[in-house]
Structures are given as C-alpha cells and as structure tokens.
PDB file of C-alpha atoms in Angstrom:
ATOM      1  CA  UNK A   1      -2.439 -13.807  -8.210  1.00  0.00           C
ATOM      2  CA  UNK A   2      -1.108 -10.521  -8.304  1.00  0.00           C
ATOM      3  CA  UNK A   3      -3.139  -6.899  -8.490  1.00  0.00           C
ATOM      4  CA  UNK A   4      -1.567  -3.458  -8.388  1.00  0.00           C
ATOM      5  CA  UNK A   5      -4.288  -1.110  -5.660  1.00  0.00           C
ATOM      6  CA  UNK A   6      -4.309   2.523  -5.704  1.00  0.00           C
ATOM      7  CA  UNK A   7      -5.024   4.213  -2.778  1.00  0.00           C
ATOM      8  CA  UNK A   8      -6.122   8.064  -4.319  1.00  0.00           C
ATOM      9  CA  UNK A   9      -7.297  11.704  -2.545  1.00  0.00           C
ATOM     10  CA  UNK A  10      -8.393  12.514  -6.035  1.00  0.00           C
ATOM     11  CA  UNK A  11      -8.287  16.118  -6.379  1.00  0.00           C
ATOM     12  CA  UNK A  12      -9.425  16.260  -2.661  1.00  0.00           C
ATOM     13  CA  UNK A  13      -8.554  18.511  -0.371  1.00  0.00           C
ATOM     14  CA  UNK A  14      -5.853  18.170   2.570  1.00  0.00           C
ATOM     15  CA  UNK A  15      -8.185  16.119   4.833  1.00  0.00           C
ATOM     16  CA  UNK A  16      -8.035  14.049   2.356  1.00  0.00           C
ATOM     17  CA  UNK A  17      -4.406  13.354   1.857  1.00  0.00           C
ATOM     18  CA  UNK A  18      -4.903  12.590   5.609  1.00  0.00           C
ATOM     19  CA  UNK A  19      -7.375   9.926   5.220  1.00  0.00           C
ATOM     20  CA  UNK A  20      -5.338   8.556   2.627  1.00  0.00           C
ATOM     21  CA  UNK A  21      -2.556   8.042   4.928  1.00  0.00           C
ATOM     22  CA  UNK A  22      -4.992   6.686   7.307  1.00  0.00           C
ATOM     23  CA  UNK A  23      -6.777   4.275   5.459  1.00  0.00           C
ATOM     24  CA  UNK A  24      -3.368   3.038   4.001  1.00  0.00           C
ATOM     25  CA  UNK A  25      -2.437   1.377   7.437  1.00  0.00           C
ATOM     26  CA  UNK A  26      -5.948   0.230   7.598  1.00  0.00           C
ATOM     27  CA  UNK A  27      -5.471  -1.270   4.662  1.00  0.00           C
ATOM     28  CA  UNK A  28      -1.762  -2.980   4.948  1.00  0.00           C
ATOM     29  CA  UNK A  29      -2.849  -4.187   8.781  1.00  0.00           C
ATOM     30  CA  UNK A  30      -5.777  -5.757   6.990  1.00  0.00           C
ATOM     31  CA  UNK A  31      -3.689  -7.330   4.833  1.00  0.00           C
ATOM     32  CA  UNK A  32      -1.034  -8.935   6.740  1.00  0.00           C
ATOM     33  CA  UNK A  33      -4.197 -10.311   8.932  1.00  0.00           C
ATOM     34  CA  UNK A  34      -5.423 -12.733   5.594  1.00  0.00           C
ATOM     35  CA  UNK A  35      -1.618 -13.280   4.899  1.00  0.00           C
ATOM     36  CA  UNK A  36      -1.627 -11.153   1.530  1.00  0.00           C
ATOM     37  CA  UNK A  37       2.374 -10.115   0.537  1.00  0.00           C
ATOM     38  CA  UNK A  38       2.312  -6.027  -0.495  1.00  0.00           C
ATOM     39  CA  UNK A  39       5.222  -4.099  -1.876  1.00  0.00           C
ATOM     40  CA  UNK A  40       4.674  -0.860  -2.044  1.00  0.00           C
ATOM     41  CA  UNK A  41       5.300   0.238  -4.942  1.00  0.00           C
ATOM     42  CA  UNK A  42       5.071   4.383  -5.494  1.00  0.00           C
ATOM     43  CA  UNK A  43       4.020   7.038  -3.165  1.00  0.00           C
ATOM     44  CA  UNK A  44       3.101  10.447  -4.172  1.00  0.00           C
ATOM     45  CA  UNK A  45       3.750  12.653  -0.594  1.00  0.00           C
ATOM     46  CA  UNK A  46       1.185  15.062   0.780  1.00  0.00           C
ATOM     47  CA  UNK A  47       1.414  18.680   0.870  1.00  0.00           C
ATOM     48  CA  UNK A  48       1.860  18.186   5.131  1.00  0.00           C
ATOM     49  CA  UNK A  49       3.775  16.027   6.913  1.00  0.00           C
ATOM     50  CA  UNK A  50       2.177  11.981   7.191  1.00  0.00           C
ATOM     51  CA  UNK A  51      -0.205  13.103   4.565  1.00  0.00           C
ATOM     52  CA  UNK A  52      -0.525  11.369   0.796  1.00  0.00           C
ATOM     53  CA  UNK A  53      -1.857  12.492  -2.193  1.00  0.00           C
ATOM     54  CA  UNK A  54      -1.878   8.742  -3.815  1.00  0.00           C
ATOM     55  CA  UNK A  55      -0.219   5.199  -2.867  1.00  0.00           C
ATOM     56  CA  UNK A  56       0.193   2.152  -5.085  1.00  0.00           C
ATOM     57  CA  UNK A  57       0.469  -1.359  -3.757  1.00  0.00           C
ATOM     58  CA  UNK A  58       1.507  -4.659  -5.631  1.00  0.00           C
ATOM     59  CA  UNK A  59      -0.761  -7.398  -3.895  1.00  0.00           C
ATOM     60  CA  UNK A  60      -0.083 -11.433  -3.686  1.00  0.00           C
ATOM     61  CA  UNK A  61      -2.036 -13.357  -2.845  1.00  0.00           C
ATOM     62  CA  UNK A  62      -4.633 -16.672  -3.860  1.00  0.00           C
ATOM     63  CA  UNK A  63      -7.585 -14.552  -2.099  1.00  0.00           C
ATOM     64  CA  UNK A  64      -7.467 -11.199  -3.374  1.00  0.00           C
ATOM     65  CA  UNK A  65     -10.558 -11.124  -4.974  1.00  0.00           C
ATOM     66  CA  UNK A  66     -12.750 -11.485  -1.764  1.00  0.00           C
ATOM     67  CA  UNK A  67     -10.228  -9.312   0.415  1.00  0.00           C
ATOM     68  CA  UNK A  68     -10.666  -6.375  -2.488  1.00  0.00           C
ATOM     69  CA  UNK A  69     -14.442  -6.627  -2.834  1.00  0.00           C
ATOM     70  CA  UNK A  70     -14.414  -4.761   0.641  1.00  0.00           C
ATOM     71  CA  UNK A  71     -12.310  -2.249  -0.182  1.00  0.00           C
ATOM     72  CA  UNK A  72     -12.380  -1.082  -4.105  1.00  0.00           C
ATOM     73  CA  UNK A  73     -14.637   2.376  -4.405  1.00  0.00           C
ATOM     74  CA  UNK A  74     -15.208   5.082  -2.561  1.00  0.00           C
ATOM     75  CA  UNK A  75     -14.057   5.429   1.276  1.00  0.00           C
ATOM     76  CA  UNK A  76     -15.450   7.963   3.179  1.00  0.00           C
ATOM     77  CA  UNK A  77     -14.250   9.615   6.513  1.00  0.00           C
ATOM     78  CA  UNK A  78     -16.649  11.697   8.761  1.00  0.00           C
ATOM     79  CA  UNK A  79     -14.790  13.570  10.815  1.00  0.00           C
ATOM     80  CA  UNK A  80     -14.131  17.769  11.362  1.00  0.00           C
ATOM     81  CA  UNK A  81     -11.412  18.890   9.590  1.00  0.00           C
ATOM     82  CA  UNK A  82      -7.773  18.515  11.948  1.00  0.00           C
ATOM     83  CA  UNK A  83      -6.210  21.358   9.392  1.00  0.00           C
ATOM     84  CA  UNK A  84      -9.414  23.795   9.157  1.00  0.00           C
ATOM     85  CA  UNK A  85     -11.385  23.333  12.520  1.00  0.00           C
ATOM     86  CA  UNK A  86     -13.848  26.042  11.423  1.00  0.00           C
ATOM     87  CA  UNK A  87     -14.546  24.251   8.008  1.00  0.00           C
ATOM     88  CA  UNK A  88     -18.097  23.147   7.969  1.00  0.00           C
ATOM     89  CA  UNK A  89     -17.013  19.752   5.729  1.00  0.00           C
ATOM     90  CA  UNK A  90     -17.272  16.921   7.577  1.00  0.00           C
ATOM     91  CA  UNK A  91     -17.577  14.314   5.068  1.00  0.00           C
ATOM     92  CA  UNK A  92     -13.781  13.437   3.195  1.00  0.00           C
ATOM     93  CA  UNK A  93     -13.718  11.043   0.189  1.00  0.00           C
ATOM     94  CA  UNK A  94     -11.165   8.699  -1.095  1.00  0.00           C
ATOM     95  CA  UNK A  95     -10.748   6.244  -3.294  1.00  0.00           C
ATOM     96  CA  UNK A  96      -9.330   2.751  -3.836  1.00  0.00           C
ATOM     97  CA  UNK A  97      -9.202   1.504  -6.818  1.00  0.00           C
ATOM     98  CA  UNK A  98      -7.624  -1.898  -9.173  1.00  0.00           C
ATOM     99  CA  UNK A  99      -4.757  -0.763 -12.166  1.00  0.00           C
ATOM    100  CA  UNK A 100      -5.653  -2.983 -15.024  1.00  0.00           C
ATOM    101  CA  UNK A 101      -3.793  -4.028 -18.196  1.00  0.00           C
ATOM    102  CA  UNK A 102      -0.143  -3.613 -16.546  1.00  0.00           C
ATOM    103  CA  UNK A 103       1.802  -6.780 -15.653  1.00  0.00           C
ATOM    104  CA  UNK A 104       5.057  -6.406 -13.244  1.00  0.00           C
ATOM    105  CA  UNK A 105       8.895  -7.341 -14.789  1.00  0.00           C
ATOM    106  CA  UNK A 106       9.883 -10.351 -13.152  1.00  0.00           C
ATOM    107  CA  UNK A 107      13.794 -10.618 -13.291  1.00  0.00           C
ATOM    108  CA  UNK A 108      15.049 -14.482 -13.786  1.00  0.00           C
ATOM    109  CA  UNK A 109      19.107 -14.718 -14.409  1.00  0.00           C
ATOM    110  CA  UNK A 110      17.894 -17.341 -16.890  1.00  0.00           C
ATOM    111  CA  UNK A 111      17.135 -14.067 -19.316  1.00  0.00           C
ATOM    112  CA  UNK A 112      20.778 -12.797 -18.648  1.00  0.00           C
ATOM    113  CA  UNK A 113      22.806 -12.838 -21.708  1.00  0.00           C
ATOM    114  CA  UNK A 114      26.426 -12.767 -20.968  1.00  0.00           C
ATOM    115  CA  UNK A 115      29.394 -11.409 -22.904  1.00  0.00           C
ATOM    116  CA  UNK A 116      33.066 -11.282 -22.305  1.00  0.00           C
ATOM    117  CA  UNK A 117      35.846  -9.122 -23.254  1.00  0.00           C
ATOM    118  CA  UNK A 118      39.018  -7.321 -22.774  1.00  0.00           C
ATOM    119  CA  UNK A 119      39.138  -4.745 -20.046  1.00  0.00           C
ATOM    120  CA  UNK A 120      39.333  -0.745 -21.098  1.00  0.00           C
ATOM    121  CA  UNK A 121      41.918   1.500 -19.965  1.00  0.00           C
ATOM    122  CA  UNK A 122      44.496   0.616 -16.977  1.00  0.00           C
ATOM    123  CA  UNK A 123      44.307  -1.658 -14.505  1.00  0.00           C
ATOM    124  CA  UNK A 124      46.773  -4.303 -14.304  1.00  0.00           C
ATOM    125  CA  UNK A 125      48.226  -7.031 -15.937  1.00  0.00           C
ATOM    126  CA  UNK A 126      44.883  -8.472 -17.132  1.00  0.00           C
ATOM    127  CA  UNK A 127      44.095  -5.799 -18.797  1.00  0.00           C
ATOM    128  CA  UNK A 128      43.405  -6.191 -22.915  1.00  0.00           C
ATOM    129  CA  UNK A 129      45.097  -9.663 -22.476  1.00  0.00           C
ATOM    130  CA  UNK A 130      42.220 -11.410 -20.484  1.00  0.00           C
ATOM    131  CA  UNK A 131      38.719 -11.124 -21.061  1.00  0.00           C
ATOM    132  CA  UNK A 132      37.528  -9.854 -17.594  1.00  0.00           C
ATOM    133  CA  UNK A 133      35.204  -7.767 -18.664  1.00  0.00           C
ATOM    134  CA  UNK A 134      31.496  -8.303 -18.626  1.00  0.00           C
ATOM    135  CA  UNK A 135      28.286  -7.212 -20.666  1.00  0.00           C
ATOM    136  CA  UNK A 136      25.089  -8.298 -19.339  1.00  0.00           C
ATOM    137  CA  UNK A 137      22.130  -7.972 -21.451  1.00  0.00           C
ATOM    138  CA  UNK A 138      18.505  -8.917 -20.031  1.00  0.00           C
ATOM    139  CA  UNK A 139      16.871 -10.585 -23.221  1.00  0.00           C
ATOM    140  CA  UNK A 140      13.272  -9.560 -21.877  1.00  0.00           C
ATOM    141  CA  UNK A 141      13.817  -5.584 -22.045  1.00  0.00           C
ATOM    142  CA  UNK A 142      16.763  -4.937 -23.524  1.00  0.00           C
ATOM    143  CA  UNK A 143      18.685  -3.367 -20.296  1.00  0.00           C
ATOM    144  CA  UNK A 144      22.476  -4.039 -20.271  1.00  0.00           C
ATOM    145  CA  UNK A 145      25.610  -3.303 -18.311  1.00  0.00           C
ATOM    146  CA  UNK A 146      28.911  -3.053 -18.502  1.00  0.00           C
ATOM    147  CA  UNK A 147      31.269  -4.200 -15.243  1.00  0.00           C
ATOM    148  CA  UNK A 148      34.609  -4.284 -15.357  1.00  0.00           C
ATOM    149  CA  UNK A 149      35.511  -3.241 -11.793  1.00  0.00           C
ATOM    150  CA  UNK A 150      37.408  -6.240 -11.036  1.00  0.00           C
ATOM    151  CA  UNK A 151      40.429  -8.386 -12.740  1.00  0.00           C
ATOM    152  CA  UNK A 152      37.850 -11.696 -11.628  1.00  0.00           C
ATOM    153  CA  UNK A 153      35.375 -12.233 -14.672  1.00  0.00           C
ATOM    154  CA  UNK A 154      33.529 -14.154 -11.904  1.00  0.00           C
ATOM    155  CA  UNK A 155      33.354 -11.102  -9.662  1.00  0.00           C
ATOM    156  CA  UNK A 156      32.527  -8.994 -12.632  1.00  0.00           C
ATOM    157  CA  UNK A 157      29.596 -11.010 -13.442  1.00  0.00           C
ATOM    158  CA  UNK A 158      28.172 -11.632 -10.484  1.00  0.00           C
ATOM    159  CA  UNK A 159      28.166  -7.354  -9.965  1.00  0.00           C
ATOM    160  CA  UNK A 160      26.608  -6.748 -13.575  1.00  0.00           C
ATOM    161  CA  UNK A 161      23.778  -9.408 -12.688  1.00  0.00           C
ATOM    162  CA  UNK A 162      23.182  -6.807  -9.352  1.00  0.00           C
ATOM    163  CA  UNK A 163      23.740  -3.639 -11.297  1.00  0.00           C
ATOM    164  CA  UNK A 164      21.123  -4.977 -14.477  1.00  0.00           C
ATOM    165  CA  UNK A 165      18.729  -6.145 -11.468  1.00  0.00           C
ATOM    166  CA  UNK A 166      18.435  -2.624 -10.113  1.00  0.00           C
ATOM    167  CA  UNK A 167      18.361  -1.517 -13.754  1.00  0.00           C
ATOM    168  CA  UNK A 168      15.436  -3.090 -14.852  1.00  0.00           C
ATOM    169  CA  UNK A 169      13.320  -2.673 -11.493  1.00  0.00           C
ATOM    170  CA  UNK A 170      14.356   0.674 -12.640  1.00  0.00           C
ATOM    171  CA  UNK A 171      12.412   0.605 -15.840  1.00  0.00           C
ATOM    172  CA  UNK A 172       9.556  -1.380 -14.681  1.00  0.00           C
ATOM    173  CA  UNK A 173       8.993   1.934 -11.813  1.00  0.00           C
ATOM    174  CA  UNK A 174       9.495   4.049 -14.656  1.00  0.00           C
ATOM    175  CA  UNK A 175       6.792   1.760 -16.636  1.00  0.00           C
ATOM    176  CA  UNK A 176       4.067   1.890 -13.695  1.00  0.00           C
ATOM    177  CA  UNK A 177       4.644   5.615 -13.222  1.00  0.00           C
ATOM    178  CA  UNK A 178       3.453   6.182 -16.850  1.00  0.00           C
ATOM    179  CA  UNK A 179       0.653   3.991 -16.488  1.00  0.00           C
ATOM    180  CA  UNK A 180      -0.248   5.622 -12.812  1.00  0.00           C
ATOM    181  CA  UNK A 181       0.081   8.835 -15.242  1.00  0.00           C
ATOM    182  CA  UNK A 182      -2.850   7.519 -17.579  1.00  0.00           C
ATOM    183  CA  UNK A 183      -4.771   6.187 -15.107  1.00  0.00           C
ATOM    184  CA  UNK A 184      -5.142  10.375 -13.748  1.00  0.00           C
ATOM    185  CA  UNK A 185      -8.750   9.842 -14.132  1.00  0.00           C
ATOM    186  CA  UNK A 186      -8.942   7.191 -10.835  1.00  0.00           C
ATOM    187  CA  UNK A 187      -8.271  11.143  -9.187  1.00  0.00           C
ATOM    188  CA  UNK A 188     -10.863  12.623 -10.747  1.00  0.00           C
ATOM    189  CA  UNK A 189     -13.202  10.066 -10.284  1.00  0.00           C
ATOM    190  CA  UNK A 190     -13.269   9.477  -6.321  1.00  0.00           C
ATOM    191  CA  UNK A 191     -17.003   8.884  -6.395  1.00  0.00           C
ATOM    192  CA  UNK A 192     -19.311  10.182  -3.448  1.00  0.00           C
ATOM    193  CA  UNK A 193     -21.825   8.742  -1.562  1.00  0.00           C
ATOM    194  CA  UNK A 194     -22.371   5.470  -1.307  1.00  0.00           C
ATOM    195  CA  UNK A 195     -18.956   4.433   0.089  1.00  0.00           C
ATOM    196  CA  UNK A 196     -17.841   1.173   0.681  1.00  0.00           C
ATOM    197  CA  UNK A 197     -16.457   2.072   4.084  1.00  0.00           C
ATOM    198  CA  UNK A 198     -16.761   4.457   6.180  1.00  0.00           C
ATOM    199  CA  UNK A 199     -14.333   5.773   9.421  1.00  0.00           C
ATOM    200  CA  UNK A 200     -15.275   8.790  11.651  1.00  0.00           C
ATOM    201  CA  UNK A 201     -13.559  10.575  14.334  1.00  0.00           C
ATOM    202  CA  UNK A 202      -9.824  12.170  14.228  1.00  0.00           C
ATOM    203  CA  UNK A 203      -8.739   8.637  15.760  1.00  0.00           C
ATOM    204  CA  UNK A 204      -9.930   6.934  12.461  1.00  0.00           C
ATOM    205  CA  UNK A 205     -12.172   4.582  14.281  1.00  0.00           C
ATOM    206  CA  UNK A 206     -13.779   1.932  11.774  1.00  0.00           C
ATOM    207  CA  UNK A 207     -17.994   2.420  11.982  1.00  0.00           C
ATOM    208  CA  UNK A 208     -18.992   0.500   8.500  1.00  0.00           C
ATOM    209  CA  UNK A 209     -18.360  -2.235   6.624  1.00  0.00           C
ATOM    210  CA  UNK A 210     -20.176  -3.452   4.021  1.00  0.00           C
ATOM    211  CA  UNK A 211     -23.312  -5.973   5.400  1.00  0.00           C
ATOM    212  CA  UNK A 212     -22.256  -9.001   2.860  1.00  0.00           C
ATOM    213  CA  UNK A 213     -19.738  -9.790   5.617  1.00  0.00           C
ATOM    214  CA  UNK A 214     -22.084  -9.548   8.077  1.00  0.00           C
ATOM    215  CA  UNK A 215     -21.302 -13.309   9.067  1.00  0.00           C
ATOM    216  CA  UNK A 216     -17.148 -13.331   8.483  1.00  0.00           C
ATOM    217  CA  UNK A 217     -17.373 -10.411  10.921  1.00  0.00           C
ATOM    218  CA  UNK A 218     -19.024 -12.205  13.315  1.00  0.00           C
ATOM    219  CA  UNK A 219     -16.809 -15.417  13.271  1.00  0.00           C
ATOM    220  CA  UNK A 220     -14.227 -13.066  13.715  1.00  0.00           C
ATOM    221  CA  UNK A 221     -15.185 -11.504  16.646  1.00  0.00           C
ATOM    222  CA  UNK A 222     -16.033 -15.019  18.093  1.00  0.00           C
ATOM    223  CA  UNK A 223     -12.816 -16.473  17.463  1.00  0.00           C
ATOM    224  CA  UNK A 224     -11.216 -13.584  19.044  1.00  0.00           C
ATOM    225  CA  UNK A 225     -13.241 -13.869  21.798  1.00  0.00           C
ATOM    226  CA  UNK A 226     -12.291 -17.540  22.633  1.00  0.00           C
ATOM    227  CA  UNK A 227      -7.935 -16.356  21.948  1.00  0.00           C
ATOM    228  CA  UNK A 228      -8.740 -13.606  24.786  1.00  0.00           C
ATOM    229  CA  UNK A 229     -10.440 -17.081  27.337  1.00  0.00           C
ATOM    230  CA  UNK A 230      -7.428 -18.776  26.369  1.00  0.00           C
ATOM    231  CA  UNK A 231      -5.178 -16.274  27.501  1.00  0.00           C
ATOM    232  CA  UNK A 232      -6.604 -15.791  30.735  1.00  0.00           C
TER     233      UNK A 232
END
C-alpha cells in the first residue's frame, strides 16, 4: 500500500513552519518504529532556518491505515512563540493530511523501447558506419533519450536507461508538484480545535494522543519496560 502525507502550516504563521518541522521528525521516528518505508518526496522551506512551510511523504507500508488514523487532521502545539516572545498566541495549528487520486510512476526497463543508429558528428572510426547510438523511449510516458557518448552500443544503452530513469522521476516530481498545487486548499483548511494531537513546550514534548489507543499505548510502555529489565 502506498499513500502520499502532507505535512502543511497552512497559511500559518512562523511558529507554525516550526511545528511543521517539528512534527515532521515526530512523524518519520514514528514511522521507522512500525517499519513503514517514506521517501520524501517535496519540501517547501520556511521563511527561517529548520522551519517548513509544507512537506510531502510517499508512505509503504501493509499498515498504513491504522498508523494514519493517529495522525491525519489537525495538530496542535501549545507553546509561547520562540520568534515573538511577547505574542500572546500560544496555541499553533498544523495540519496533516492524505493526497488522493495521484498514483506514483514506477520505472520497469521492461517499458524501455530501444533504438539503434549511426553516431552524429566526429568521433572515431565507428562513427556513421556502426550503429552505436542509442534512443531510449519509456512506452509508459513518452520520455526519451538520446546517448551516444560512447563507441560501445552496450555502454550507450546502459547510460540512456540511467539518463531516461532520472528523466521520468523528473516528470513524475513535476506531476505531484501540480497536484500539491491543486490540492492549495489542504493550506487553507488547517482546521482548529479539536486536534488529533497535541505537543506543548519549546522542546516539543508529546502530551496527547488520541484515547482509541489507549491500550496499544499501554502495551507499549510495558514492553519497553521489560527491554529496560533485560538490559540491566
């Protein structure tokens, strides 16, 4: 299963950004704990250092339904302001939410259409008497190279297959950066109150989680009691 997670300060303030940048370790500790694979996937950079205004993660996993049912809404950090300590704000939202209807280019060199042909220009003695050239076409999108860099067809095609790689990871950024683009409202709809966590404190500790996992927590805490015995 795979879900792509935005991680948004809305229109928010700078505190927010901050929490943003926050929560996203939070959120990618979390997830290496229940073994989910992320790739990050865009990052939109704050308007002060190790702040962001938005993140987006591709998630793997078979369990990302329950993992996300603790984490998509609103997230909301009590805390005073670290940029504005005479602001009388203490309540910053986020929010996390799940980009629908967009599914991520996988690249198989079973799609790779290959062509040879002569060599343009100079070069050597291969040149327009060998067919060292190669065009690469990916059937899927469309993308294509052209390599003729060495007098080896074999070298030739084994750089177009890494050049037409990059090239349509290219496209599919290009694709999710639209879609992040008409998605817009997810900023303008960070909703408040009623969060689905909440931090406090400029350290970020973690004071709620939501009381459905009430009993997970508590198996948690058990089990890590019983590592820390074993230890000693």
């Amino acid at each position: 299963m795979e879900k792509l997670i935005q991680i948004t300060s809305g229109r928010g303030p700078l505190e927010c950004q901050w929490v943003v940048a926050k929560v996203l370790k939070h959120f990618l500790q979390e997830a290496k704990d229940n073994n989910i694979d992320y790739e990050i996937i865009h990052r939109e950079n704050g308007d002060e250092n190790l702040t962001l205004k938005s993140v987006t993660l591709l998630l793997q996993s078979k369990n990302l339904n329950e993992f996300l049912s603790t984490w998509l809404g609103s997230i909301c950090w009590i805390g005073k302001s670290t940029f504005r300590k005479l602001h009388k704000r203490s309540n910053w939202f986020i929010g996390v939410f799940e980009l629908e209807g967009l599914e991520k280019i996988n690249f198989n060199e079973k799609d790779i259409q290959f062509q040879t042909t002569r060599s343009q220009g100079s070069g050597g003695q291969n040149v327009n008497k060998v067919n060292t050239a190669v065009r690469a076409t990916h059937i899927p999108t469309g993308q294509s190279v052209f390599v003729q860099d060495s007098r080896s067809q074999l070298e030739n095609k084994k750089l177009s297959i890494t050049r037409l790689k990059g090239k349509v990871l290219e496209q599919n950024i290009i694709q999710l950066q639209k879609r992040m683009q008409e998605t817009w409202n997810n900023h303008l709809n960070v909703q408040r109150g009623n969060p689905i966590r909440t931090f406090s404190g400029t350290d970020f500790k973690k004071s709620y989680e939501d009381k459905s996992f009430k009993k997970q927590r508590s198996q948690l805490k058990n089990e890590l009691k019983n590592y820390k015995n074993d230890l000693n």
